Structure formats: C-alpha cells, structure tokens
Amino acid sequence: MRPVRIGLMVAFAGSIGFSLAGMALLRAAPKAVVWAGPMLPWLMKTPTWVYMLSLPALAFALYLPGLGWRRSILLLVWGSLVGLTAELIGTSTGYPFGGYAYTDFLNPKILDHVPFLIPATWYAVSILSWELASRTTARPLPRILVGAVFMVLWDVALDPAMGAGFPVWRWESEGFFYGMPVLNLVGWLLTSLIIVGGYERLTSSRPPAAQRWTVPVWLVNGGFAIGISVVSGMWLAVAVGTVAILAPVLVTHFSPAPAPQS
C-alpha cells in the first residue's frame, strides 16, 4: 500500500504544482497562450483532472488499511452521494449554498449540472476532516461538529480561488467574500454534518486511526486554493484562506490526546 500512496501523492502534488506554474506563467507572460496554441486546453484540463482523481484515490488508500474494504467503500459512496445530492439541489434551486452554476471547464456534468468528479472531492475532504476531528475528541457528537467545521474552513480557502480566481463555478449574485454569500457557509455546514454524521453511523463511531499523511495531504490540498489566490492577486483571500487551512492543523496539534470511550 505504501508505494500506491507515494504514487498517488506524487500525482496529486505534481498536478497542483503544474497547474499553479501554468497559471503563473500565463499571468506573467500572456503571449504564452499563443505559444501553447491548440495544446492550451489540454495543458489546462489534464492536471485538473489528475488532481480531482488523485485526491479521492489518495484519501481512500490512506484509510483503507484501518477501515477495511467494506467500510471504505461505504464511506466513499456515502460522502460522494450526499455531496452530489446537495450540489444537484444547490445548482437547481439555489439552496442550501446560494445561487450558483458550474462553468464548462470541468465538463461533462451529471444531469448537466454537476461535474462528474465533484462528488468524490466531498468524500475526500470530509474523511480528512473527520480524521483530524477525531484527534480532538473521542465523543461522537463533538467529533461530527468539529469535522463539519473543518470542512467549512476548507471551503473558506477554496471558494475565492474557484469562484473568482480561476472560475470553476460562478455565483448568481455578488456575495460578501469574493462573490460567496453567507448562505454558502450554512449550506456547507449542514451538508458536512450529514456526511460526517453518516461516517460515524457507518463505522459505529470508530474513525480511522491518525495517519501521518493526513496533515501533509490537507496542507497541500489547501495550498492549491491559496496558490490560485496568490497568482490571482487576491490577497485578502490568501490571508483568510491561510488561517482557515492552518486552523485545523493547529487545533489538532495542540489538543490533548482524546481519552478512549468506555
């Protein structure tokens, strides 16, 4: 399993590095668009697809030894299904996140609304958040809440990057933070509570043991969003996003080891 994890981590981090370098090059030298010619769409989309495939695959491989195949697959299906349902409702009704629509960058889409690889990212980030939350408390209900809050913090870093920096989606009305409305945070919290609560139920409140890869994956993933904000010159998003990504790491680092439940 270790070689698989290493290979996925290389693909994951490499796709992020390639994407950020490409964005920085296009910002610094717009004529690079001409140099790339017909290769440009391929050069832009391929690393994005590698990133969106490698992130959930890495999360799955990370916790498979502790969870086993059955529970790992159940969590993958649950997290992806809840995420997809929330996204389909959101893009159709404007609730629970606020009115938004995905651009065509990540086509094709499920029911012409949600890109196919978006649901699996809900699974990936939620299981990372859940494992980090398990380092702060052994009690299921507080763990669900903390895990959901960690998910919201990740979105705080992600949303400016993907909604304004390199638009993967667009908000229908101008919100308070680079277009993001307050309702989006509420929607993320509710959706994350359902996902993480389901994880607790499906595993009989036995989250995976702490993995030393979790924090690096969390930081690299968050660094992608912050990097896009840096390249886009959105410095408030950089500052807020950095605090949001570091907060779960610092909270877990300074939390006393949770006492096992009797």
PDB file of C-alpha atoms in Angstrom:
ATOM      1  CA  MET A   1       0.000   0.000   0.000  1.00  0.00           C
ATOM      2  CA  ARG A   2       2.868   2.418   0.686  1.00  0.00           C
ATOM      3  CA  PRO A   3       4.042   2.505  -2.991  1.00  0.00           C
ATOM      4  CA  VAL A   4       0.442   3.199  -4.036  1.00  0.00           C
ATOM      5  CA  ARG A   5       0.197   6.072  -1.573  1.00  0.00           C
ATOM      6  CA  ILE A   6       3.505   7.511  -2.738  1.00  0.00           C
ATOM      7  CA  GLY A   7       2.475   7.284  -6.389  1.00  0.00           C
ATOM      8  CA  LEU A   8      -0.867   8.961  -5.709  1.00  0.00           C
ATOM      9  CA  MET A   9       0.806  11.667  -3.618  1.00  0.00           C
ATOM     10  CA  VAL A  10       3.257  12.394  -6.444  1.00  0.00           C
ATOM     11  CA  ALA A  11       0.397  12.638  -8.947  1.00  0.00           C
ATOM     12  CA  PHE A  12      -1.632  14.772  -6.535  1.00  0.00           C
ATOM     13  CA  ALA A  13       1.120  17.241  -5.630  1.00  0.00           C
ATOM     14  CA  GLY A  14       2.561  17.232  -9.150  1.00  0.00           C
ATOM     15  CA  SER A  15      -0.755  18.165 -10.732  1.00  0.00           C
ATOM     16  CA  ILE A  16      -1.105  21.051  -8.287  1.00  0.00           C
ATOM     17  CA  GLY A  17       2.431  22.285  -8.959  1.00  0.00           C
ATOM     18  CA  PHE A  18       1.935  22.060 -12.735  1.00  0.00           C
ATOM     19  CA  SER A  19      -1.373  23.923 -12.573  1.00  0.00           C
ATOM     20  CA  LEU A  20      -0.020  26.740 -10.412  1.00  0.00           C
ATOM     21  CA  ALA A  21       3.117  27.098 -12.544  1.00  0.00           C
ATOM     22  CA  GLY A  22       0.994  27.262 -15.674  1.00  0.00           C
ATOM     23  CA  MET A  23      -1.299  29.894 -14.187  1.00  0.00           C
ATOM     24  CA  ALA A  24       1.663  31.977 -13.036  1.00  0.00           C
ATOM     25  CA  LEU A  25       3.234  31.753 -16.499  1.00  0.00           C
ATOM     26  CA  LEU A  26       0.049  32.885 -18.221  1.00  0.00           C
ATOM     27  CA  ARG A  27      -0.279  35.812 -15.804  1.00  0.00           C
ATOM     28  CA  ALA A  28       3.350  36.876 -16.245  1.00  0.00           C
ATOM     29  CA  ALA A  29       3.535  36.223 -19.994  1.00  0.00           C
ATOM     30  CA  PRO A  30       0.084  36.335 -21.634  1.00  0.00           C
ATOM     31  CA  LYS A  31       1.703  35.579 -25.001  1.00  0.00           C
ATOM     32  CA  ALA A  32       2.284  32.055 -23.714  1.00  0.00           C
ATOM     33  CA  VAL A  33      -1.293  31.434 -24.857  1.00  0.00           C
ATOM     34  CA  VAL A  34      -0.070  31.857 -28.414  1.00  0.00           C
ATOM     35  CA  TRP A  35       2.931  29.606 -27.819  1.00  0.00           C
ATOM     36  CA  ALA A  36       0.740  26.854 -26.429  1.00  0.00           C
ATOM     37  CA  GLY A  37      -1.657  27.084 -29.370  1.00  0.00           C
ATOM     38  CA  PRO A  38      -4.153  24.199 -29.616  1.00  0.00           C
ATOM     39  CA  MET A  39      -2.374  22.414 -26.742  1.00  0.00           C
ATOM     40  CA  LEU A  40      -3.584  25.009 -24.215  1.00  0.00           C
ATOM     41  CA  PRO A  41      -6.957  23.414 -23.334  1.00  0.00           C
ATOM     42  CA  TRP A  42      -5.253  20.045 -22.842  1.00  0.00           C
ATOM     43  CA  LEU A  43      -2.488  21.611 -20.732  1.00  0.00           C
ATOM     44  CA  MET A  44      -5.095  23.300 -18.529  1.00  0.00           C
ATOM     45  CA  LYS A  45      -7.590  20.475 -18.096  1.00  0.00           C
ATOM     46  CA  THR A  46      -5.337  17.428 -17.781  1.00  0.00           C
ATOM     47  CA  PRO A  47      -3.646  18.400 -14.479  1.00  0.00           C
ATOM     48  CA  THR A  48      -7.032  19.428 -13.092  1.00  0.00           C
ATOM     49  CA  TRP A  49      -8.468  16.017 -13.869  1.00  0.00           C
ATOM     50  CA  VAL A  50      -5.391  14.311 -12.406  1.00  0.00           C
ATOM     51  CA  TYR A  51      -5.833  16.370  -9.241  1.00  0.00           C
ATOM     52  CA  MET A  52      -9.533  15.566  -8.910  1.00  0.00           C
ATOM     53  CA  LEU A  53      -8.926  11.859  -9.460  1.00  0.00           C
ATOM     54  CA  SER A  54      -5.850  11.529  -7.273  1.00  0.00           C
ATOM     55  CA  LEU A  55      -7.274  13.360  -4.238  1.00  0.00           C
ATOM     56  CA  PRO A  56     -10.128  10.912  -3.504  1.00  0.00           C
ATOM     57  CA  ALA A  57      -7.970   7.956  -4.539  1.00  0.00           C
ATOM     58  CA  LEU A  58      -5.281   9.085  -2.096  1.00  0.00           C
ATOM     59  CA  ALA A  59      -7.810   9.565   0.707  1.00  0.00           C
ATOM     60  CA  PHE A  60      -9.247   6.108   0.030  1.00  0.00           C
ATOM     61  CA  ALA A  61      -5.807   4.472   0.056  1.00  0.00           C
ATOM     62  CA  LEU A  62      -4.813   6.392   3.162  1.00  0.00           C
ATOM     63  CA  TYR A  63      -7.543   4.949   5.379  1.00  0.00           C
ATOM     64  CA  LEU A  64      -8.157   1.594   3.670  1.00  0.00           C
ATOM     65  CA  PRO A  65      -5.851  -0.410   5.992  1.00  0.00           C
ATOM     66  CA  GLY A  66      -7.670   0.800   9.096  1.00  0.00           C
ATOM     67  CA  LEU A  67     -11.209   0.768   7.757  1.00  0.00           C
ATOM     68  CA  GLY A  68     -11.110  -2.282   5.512  1.00  0.00           C
ATOM     69  CA  TRP A  69     -12.657  -2.583   2.073  1.00  0.00           C
ATOM     70  CA  ARG A  70     -16.313  -2.749   3.108  1.00  0.00           C
ATOM     71  CA  ARG A  71     -16.361   0.339   5.289  1.00  0.00           C
ATOM     72  CA  SER A  72     -14.038   2.240   2.951  1.00  0.00           C
ATOM     73  CA  ILE A  73     -16.412   1.699   0.036  1.00  0.00           C
ATOM     74  CA  LEU A  74     -19.433   2.582   2.165  1.00  0.00           C
ATOM     75  CA  LEU A  75     -17.823   5.873   3.195  1.00  0.00           C
ATOM     76  CA  LEU A  76     -16.821   6.667  -0.388  1.00  0.00           C
ATOM     77  CA  VAL A  77     -20.367   6.057  -1.609  1.00  0.00           C
ATOM     78  CA  TRP A  78     -21.979   7.967   1.271  1.00  0.00           C
ATOM     79  CA  GLY A  79     -19.754  11.033   1.080  1.00  0.00           C
ATOM     80  CA  SER A  80     -19.998  11.225  -2.706  1.00  0.00           C
ATOM     81  CA  LEU A  81     -23.758  10.632  -2.759  1.00  0.00           C
ATOM     82  CA  VAL A  82     -24.559  13.266  -0.148  1.00  0.00           C
ATOM     83  CA  GLY A  83     -22.223  15.728  -1.848  1.00  0.00           C
ATOM     84  CA  LEU A  84     -23.803  15.067  -5.243  1.00  0.00           C
ATOM     85  CA  THR A  85     -27.330  15.408  -3.867  1.00  0.00           C
ATOM     86  CA  ALA A  86     -26.510  18.721  -2.207  1.00  0.00           C
ATOM     87  CA  GLU A  87     -24.841  20.003  -5.384  1.00  0.00           C
ATOM     88  CA  LEU A  88     -27.748  18.978  -7.627  1.00  0.00           C
ATOM     89  CA  ILE A  89     -30.239  20.636  -5.298  1.00  0.00           C
ATOM     90  CA  GLY A  90     -27.991  23.680  -4.983  1.00  0.00           C
ATOM     91  CA  THR A  91     -27.460  24.214  -8.709  1.00  0.00           C
ATOM     92  CA  SER A  92     -31.182  23.685  -9.359  1.00  0.00           C
ATOM     93  CA  THR A  93     -32.767  25.705  -6.545  1.00  0.00           C
ATOM     94  CA  GLY A  94     -30.108  27.977  -5.044  1.00  0.00           C
ATOM     95  CA  TYR A  95     -30.322  26.156  -1.700  1.00  0.00           C
ATOM     96  CA  PRO A  96     -28.527  25.327   0.550  1.00  0.00           C
ATOM     97  CA  PHE A  97     -25.465  27.178  -0.830  1.00  0.00           C
ATOM     98  CA  GLY A  98     -26.931  30.155  -2.680  1.00  0.00           C
ATOM     99  CA  GLY A  99     -27.476  30.530  -6.402  1.00  0.00           C
ATOM    100  CA  TYR A 100     -24.521  29.280  -8.464  1.00  0.00           C
ATOM    101  CA  ALA A 101     -23.675  27.303 -11.582  1.00  0.00           C
ATOM    102  CA  TYR A 102     -20.617  25.393 -12.720  1.00  0.00           C
ATOM    103  CA  THR A 103     -18.756  26.633 -15.762  1.00  0.00           C
ATOM    104  CA  ASP A 104     -17.938  24.285 -18.628  1.00  0.00           C
ATOM    105  CA  PHE A 105     -14.308  23.848 -17.541  1.00  0.00           C
ATOM    106  CA  LEU A 106     -14.934  20.537 -15.753  1.00  0.00           C
ATOM    107  CA  ASN A 107     -17.381  19.073 -18.277  1.00  0.00           C
ATOM    108  CA  PRO A 108     -19.034  16.599 -18.609  1.00  0.00           C
ATOM    109  CA  LYS A 109     -21.680  17.112 -15.955  1.00  0.00           C
ATOM    110  CA  ILE A 110     -24.167  14.913 -14.157  1.00  0.00           C
ATOM    111  CA  LEU A 111     -27.668  15.911 -15.315  1.00  0.00           C
ATOM    112  CA  ASP A 112     -25.965  18.884 -16.976  1.00  0.00           C
ATOM    113  CA  HIS A 113     -25.432  20.485 -13.554  1.00  0.00           C
ATOM    114  CA  VAL A 114     -22.547  18.979 -11.562  1.00  0.00           C
ATOM    115  CA  PRO A 115     -19.162  17.889 -12.980  1.00  0.00           C
ATOM    116  CA  PHE A 116     -18.658  14.141 -12.618  1.00  0.00           C
ATOM    117  CA  LEU A 117     -15.616  14.371 -10.353  1.00  0.00           C
ATOM    118  CA  ILE A 118     -17.029  16.905  -7.874  1.00  0.00           C
ATOM    119  CA  PRO A 119     -18.883  14.370  -5.654  1.00  0.00           C
ATOM    120  CA  ALA A 120     -15.726  12.376  -4.900  1.00  0.00           C
ATOM    121  CA  THR A 121     -13.994  15.527  -3.641  1.00  0.00           C
ATOM    122  CA  TRP A 122     -16.700  15.848  -0.982  1.00  0.00           C
ATOM    123  CA  TYR A 123     -15.756  12.371   0.183  1.00  0.00           C
ATOM    124  CA  ALA A 124     -12.032  13.113   0.153  1.00  0.00           C
ATOM    125  CA  VAL A 125     -12.087  16.347   2.124  1.00  0.00           C
ATOM    126  CA  SER A 126     -14.765  15.139   4.537  1.00  0.00           C
ATOM    127  CA  ILE A 127     -12.877  11.991   5.516  1.00  0.00           C
ATOM    128  CA  LEU A 128      -9.699  14.033   6.022  1.00  0.00           C
ATOM    129  CA  SER A 129     -11.684  16.472   8.183  1.00  0.00           C
ATOM    130  CA  TRP A 130     -13.257  13.620  10.143  1.00  0.00           C
ATOM    131  CA  GLU A 131      -9.909  12.022  10.882  1.00  0.00           C
ATOM    132  CA  LEU A 132      -8.461  15.356  12.009  1.00  0.00           C
ATOM    133  CA  ALA A 133     -11.518  15.931  14.195  1.00  0.00           C
ATOM    134  CA  SER A 134     -11.010  12.515  15.808  1.00  0.00           C
ATOM    135  CA  ARG A 135      -7.720  13.816  17.172  1.00  0.00           C
ATOM    136  CA  THR A 136      -9.549  16.432  19.231  1.00  0.00           C
ATOM    137  CA  THR A 137     -12.231  14.364  20.943  1.00  0.00           C
ATOM    138  CA  ALA A 138     -13.340  10.758  21.365  1.00  0.00           C
ATOM    139  CA  ARG A 139     -17.013  11.729  21.693  1.00  0.00           C
ATOM    140  CA  PRO A 140     -19.050  11.196  18.508  1.00  0.00           C
ATOM    141  CA  LEU A 141     -21.281  14.292  18.567  1.00  0.00           C
ATOM    142  CA  PRO A 142     -18.479  16.830  19.175  1.00  0.00           C
ATOM    143  CA  ARG A 143     -16.384  14.970  16.601  1.00  0.00           C
ATOM    144  CA  ILE A 144     -19.138  15.364  14.000  1.00  0.00           C
ATOM    145  CA  LEU A 145     -19.393  19.085  14.696  1.00  0.00           C
ATOM    146  CA  VAL A 146     -15.630  19.654  14.627  1.00  0.00           C
ATOM    147  CA  GLY A 147     -15.269  17.672  11.410  1.00  0.00           C
ATOM    148  CA  ALA A 148     -18.032  19.724   9.779  1.00  0.00           C
ATOM    149  CA  VAL A 149     -16.415  22.990  10.892  1.00  0.00           C
ATOM    150  CA  PHE A 150     -13.091  21.849   9.415  1.00  0.00           C
ATOM    151  CA  MET A 151     -14.922  21.251   6.129  1.00  0.00           C
ATOM    152  CA  VAL A 152     -16.315  24.794   6.218  1.00  0.00           C
ATOM    153  CA  LEU A 153     -12.840  26.184   6.858  1.00  0.00           C
ATOM    154  CA  TRP A 154     -11.558  24.346   3.792  1.00  0.00           C
ATOM    155  CA  ASP A 155     -14.322  25.927   1.711  1.00  0.00           C
ATOM    156  CA  VAL A 156     -13.372  29.367   3.012  1.00  0.00           C
ATOM    157  CA  ALA A 157      -9.975  28.870   1.354  1.00  0.00           C
ATOM    158  CA  LEU A 158     -11.382  27.111  -1.710  1.00  0.00           C
ATOM    159  CA  ASP A 159     -14.266  29.338  -2.704  1.00  0.00           C
ATOM    160  CA  PRO A 160     -12.440  32.547  -3.684  1.00  0.00           C
ATOM    161  CA  ALA A 161      -9.960  30.531  -5.735  1.00  0.00           C
ATOM    162  CA  MET A 162     -12.528  28.512  -7.662  1.00  0.00           C
ATOM    163  CA  GLY A 163     -15.277  31.119  -7.747  1.00  0.00           C
ATOM    164  CA  ALA A 164     -13.251  34.225  -8.596  1.00  0.00           C
ATOM    165  CA  GLY A 165      -9.606  33.340  -9.217  1.00  0.00           C
ATOM    166  CA  PHE A 166      -9.988  30.544 -11.749  1.00  0.00           C
ATOM    167  CA  PRO A 167     -13.745  30.224 -12.121  1.00  0.00           C
ATOM    168  CA  VAL A 168     -14.932  26.652 -11.861  1.00  0.00           C
ATOM    169  CA  TRP A 169     -18.312  27.980 -10.740  1.00  0.00           C
ATOM    170  CA  ARG A 170     -19.977  31.399 -10.757  1.00  0.00           C
ATOM    171  CA  TRP A 171     -22.275  32.945  -8.197  1.00  0.00           C
ATOM    172  CA  GLU A 172     -25.545  34.376  -9.471  1.00  0.00           C
ATOM    173  CA  SER A 173     -25.355  37.343  -7.100  1.00  0.00           C
ATOM    174  CA  GLU A 174     -22.430  39.160  -5.516  1.00  0.00           C
ATOM    175  CA  GLY A 175     -21.708  37.848  -2.035  1.00  0.00           C
ATOM    176  CA  PHE A 176     -19.633  39.275   0.788  1.00  0.00           C
ATOM    177  CA  PHE A 177     -16.398  37.354   0.126  1.00  0.00           C
ATOM    178  CA  TYR A 178     -15.267  37.326  -3.497  1.00  0.00           C
ATOM    179  CA  GLY A 179     -18.832  36.601  -4.560  1.00  0.00           C
ATOM    180  CA  MET A 180     -19.534  33.932  -1.935  1.00  0.00           C
ATOM    181  CA  PRO A 181     -22.784  34.519   0.014  1.00  0.00           C
ATOM    182  CA  VAL A 182     -23.156  33.822   3.744  1.00  0.00           C
ATOM    183  CA  LEU A 183     -25.709  31.138   2.867  1.00  0.00           C
ATOM    184  CA  ASN A 184     -22.909  29.084   1.306  1.00  0.00           C
ATOM    185  CA  LEU A 185     -21.246  28.643   4.702  1.00  0.00           C
ATOM    186  CA  VAL A 186     -24.533  27.495   6.203  1.00  0.00           C
ATOM    187  CA  GLY A 187     -25.028  25.041   3.346  1.00  0.00           C
ATOM    188  CA  TRP A 188     -21.530  23.658   3.734  1.00  0.00           C
ATOM    189  CA  LEU A 189     -22.009  23.193   7.468  1.00  0.00           C
ATOM    190  CA  LEU A 190     -25.325  21.368   7.052  1.00  0.00           C
ATOM    191  CA  THR A 191     -24.051  19.141   4.241  1.00  0.00           C
ATOM    192  CA  SER A 192     -20.860  18.355   6.153  1.00  0.00           C
ATOM    193  CA  LEU A 193     -22.802  17.473   9.302  1.00  0.00           C
ATOM    194  CA  ILE A 194     -24.815  14.944   7.292  1.00  0.00           C
ATOM    195  CA  ILE A 195     -21.712  13.440   5.695  1.00  0.00           C
ATOM    196  CA  VAL A 196     -19.619  13.184   8.842  1.00  0.00           C
ATOM    197  CA  GLY A 197     -22.622  12.034  10.868  1.00  0.00           C
ATOM    198  CA  GLY A 198     -23.090   9.269   8.313  1.00  0.00           C
ATOM    199  CA  TYR A 199     -19.451   8.276   8.663  1.00  0.00           C
ATOM    200  CA  GLU A 200     -19.919   7.883  12.395  1.00  0.00           C
ATOM    201  CA  ARG A 201     -23.005   5.736  11.862  1.00  0.00           C
ATOM    202  CA  LEU A 202     -21.458   3.554   9.176  1.00  0.00           C
ATOM    203  CA  THR A 203     -18.380   2.827  11.278  1.00  0.00           C
ATOM    204  CA  SER A 204     -20.122   2.527  14.663  1.00  0.00           C
ATOM    205  CA  SER A 205     -18.296   5.704  15.734  1.00  0.00           C
ATOM    206  CA  ARG A 206     -14.858   4.272  15.016  1.00  0.00           C
ATOM    207  CA  PRO A 207     -12.968   6.751  12.845  1.00  0.00           C
ATOM    208  CA  PRO A 208      -9.677   5.677  11.296  1.00  0.00           C
ATOM    209  CA  ALA A 209      -6.555   5.972  13.408  1.00  0.00           C
ATOM    210  CA  ALA A 210      -4.475   9.100  12.924  1.00  0.00           C
ATOM    211  CA  GLN A 211      -2.282   8.865   9.831  1.00  0.00           C
ATOM    212  CA  ARG A 212       0.914  10.857   9.420  1.00  0.00           C
ATOM    213  CA  TRP A 213      -0.031  11.536   5.782  1.00  0.00           C
ATOM    214  CA  THR A 214      -3.280  13.302   6.690  1.00  0.00           C
ATOM    215  CA  VAL A 215      -1.791  16.671   7.599  1.00  0.00           C
ATOM    216  CA  PRO A 216       0.524  16.861   4.542  1.00  0.00           C
ATOM    217  CA  VAL A 217      -2.377  15.979   2.227  1.00  0.00           C
ATOM    218  CA  TRP A 218      -4.577  18.557   3.961  1.00  0.00           C
ATOM    219  CA  LEU A 219      -1.921  21.267   3.654  1.00  0.00           C
ATOM    220  CA  VAL A 220      -1.048  20.505   0.034  1.00  0.00           C
ATOM    221  CA  ASN A 221      -4.712  20.474  -0.901  1.00  0.00           C
ATOM    222  CA  GLY A 222      -5.348  23.752   0.883  1.00  0.00           C
ATOM    223  CA  GLY A 223      -2.176  25.175  -0.644  1.00  0.00           C
ATOM    224  CA  PHE A 224      -3.668  24.661  -4.099  1.00  0.00           C
ATOM    225  CA  ALA A 225      -6.560  27.019  -3.339  1.00  0.00           C
ATOM    226  CA  ILE A 226      -4.279  29.535  -1.648  1.00  0.00           C
ATOM    227  CA  GLY A 227      -1.827  29.326  -4.551  1.00  0.00           C
ATOM    228  CA  ILE A 228      -4.566  30.194  -7.039  1.00  0.00           C
ATOM    229  CA  SER A 229      -5.483  33.201  -4.900  1.00  0.00           C
ATOM    230  CA  VAL A 230      -1.812  34.267  -4.834  1.00  0.00           C
ATOM    231  CA  VAL A 231      -1.492  34.024  -8.619  1.00  0.00           C
ATOM    232  CA  SER A 232      -4.770  35.940  -8.988  1.00  0.00           C
ATOM    233  CA  GLY A 233      -3.605  38.707  -6.639  1.00  0.00           C
ATOM    234  CA  MET A 234      -6.481  38.159  -4.199  1.00  0.00           C
ATOM    235  CA  TRP A 235      -4.510  38.950  -1.080  1.00  0.00           C
ATOM    236  CA  LEU A 236      -7.391  39.044   1.379  1.00  0.00           C
ATOM    237  CA  ALA A 237      -8.345  35.548   0.189  1.00  0.00           C
ATOM    238  CA  VAL A 238      -4.725  34.475   0.671  1.00  0.00           C
ATOM    239  CA  ALA A 239      -4.661  35.752   4.260  1.00  0.00           C
ATOM    240  CA  VAL A 240      -8.061  34.388   5.258  1.00  0.00           C
ATOM    241  CA  GLY A 241      -7.501  31.110   3.421  1.00  0.00           C
ATOM    242  CA  THR A 242      -4.142  30.541   5.068  1.00  0.00           C
ATOM    243  CA  VAL A 243      -5.655  30.997   8.530  1.00  0.00           C
ATOM    244  CA  ALA A 244      -8.571  28.718   7.603  1.00  0.00           C
ATOM    245  CA  ILE A 245      -6.312  25.915   6.356  1.00  0.00           C
ATOM    246  CA  LEU A 246      -3.864  26.138   9.252  1.00  0.00           C
ATOM    247  CA  ALA A 247      -6.543  26.313  11.953  1.00  0.00           C
ATOM    248  CA  PRO A 248      -7.490  22.594  11.918  1.00  0.00           C
ATOM    249  CA  VAL A 249      -3.824  21.574  11.905  1.00  0.00           C
ATOM    250  CA  LEU A 250      -3.051  23.812  14.882  1.00  0.00           C
ATOM    251  CA  VAL A 251      -6.172  22.752  16.773  1.00  0.00           C
ATOM    252  CA  THR A 252      -5.328  19.076  16.389  1.00  0.00           C
ATOM    253  CA  HIS A 253      -1.673  19.636  17.190  1.00  0.00           C
ATOM    254  CA  PHE A 254      -2.379  21.377  20.483  1.00  0.00           C
ATOM    255  CA  SER A 255      -5.360  19.241  21.506  1.00  0.00           C
ATOM    256  CA  PRO A 256      -4.652  16.684  24.221  1.00  0.00           C
ATOM    257  CA  ALA A 257      -4.970  13.103  23.069  1.00  0.00           C
ATOM    258  CA  PRO A 258      -8.651  12.145  23.398  1.00  0.00           C
ATOM    259  CA  ALA A 259      -9.408   9.606  26.080  1.00  0.00           C
ATOM    260  CA  PRO A 260     -10.859   6.381  24.691  1.00  0.00           C
ATOM    261  CA  GLN A 261     -14.592   5.846  25.179  1.00  0.00           C
ATOM    262  CA  SER A 262     -15.551   3.096  27.580  1.00  0.00           C
TER     263      SER A 262
END
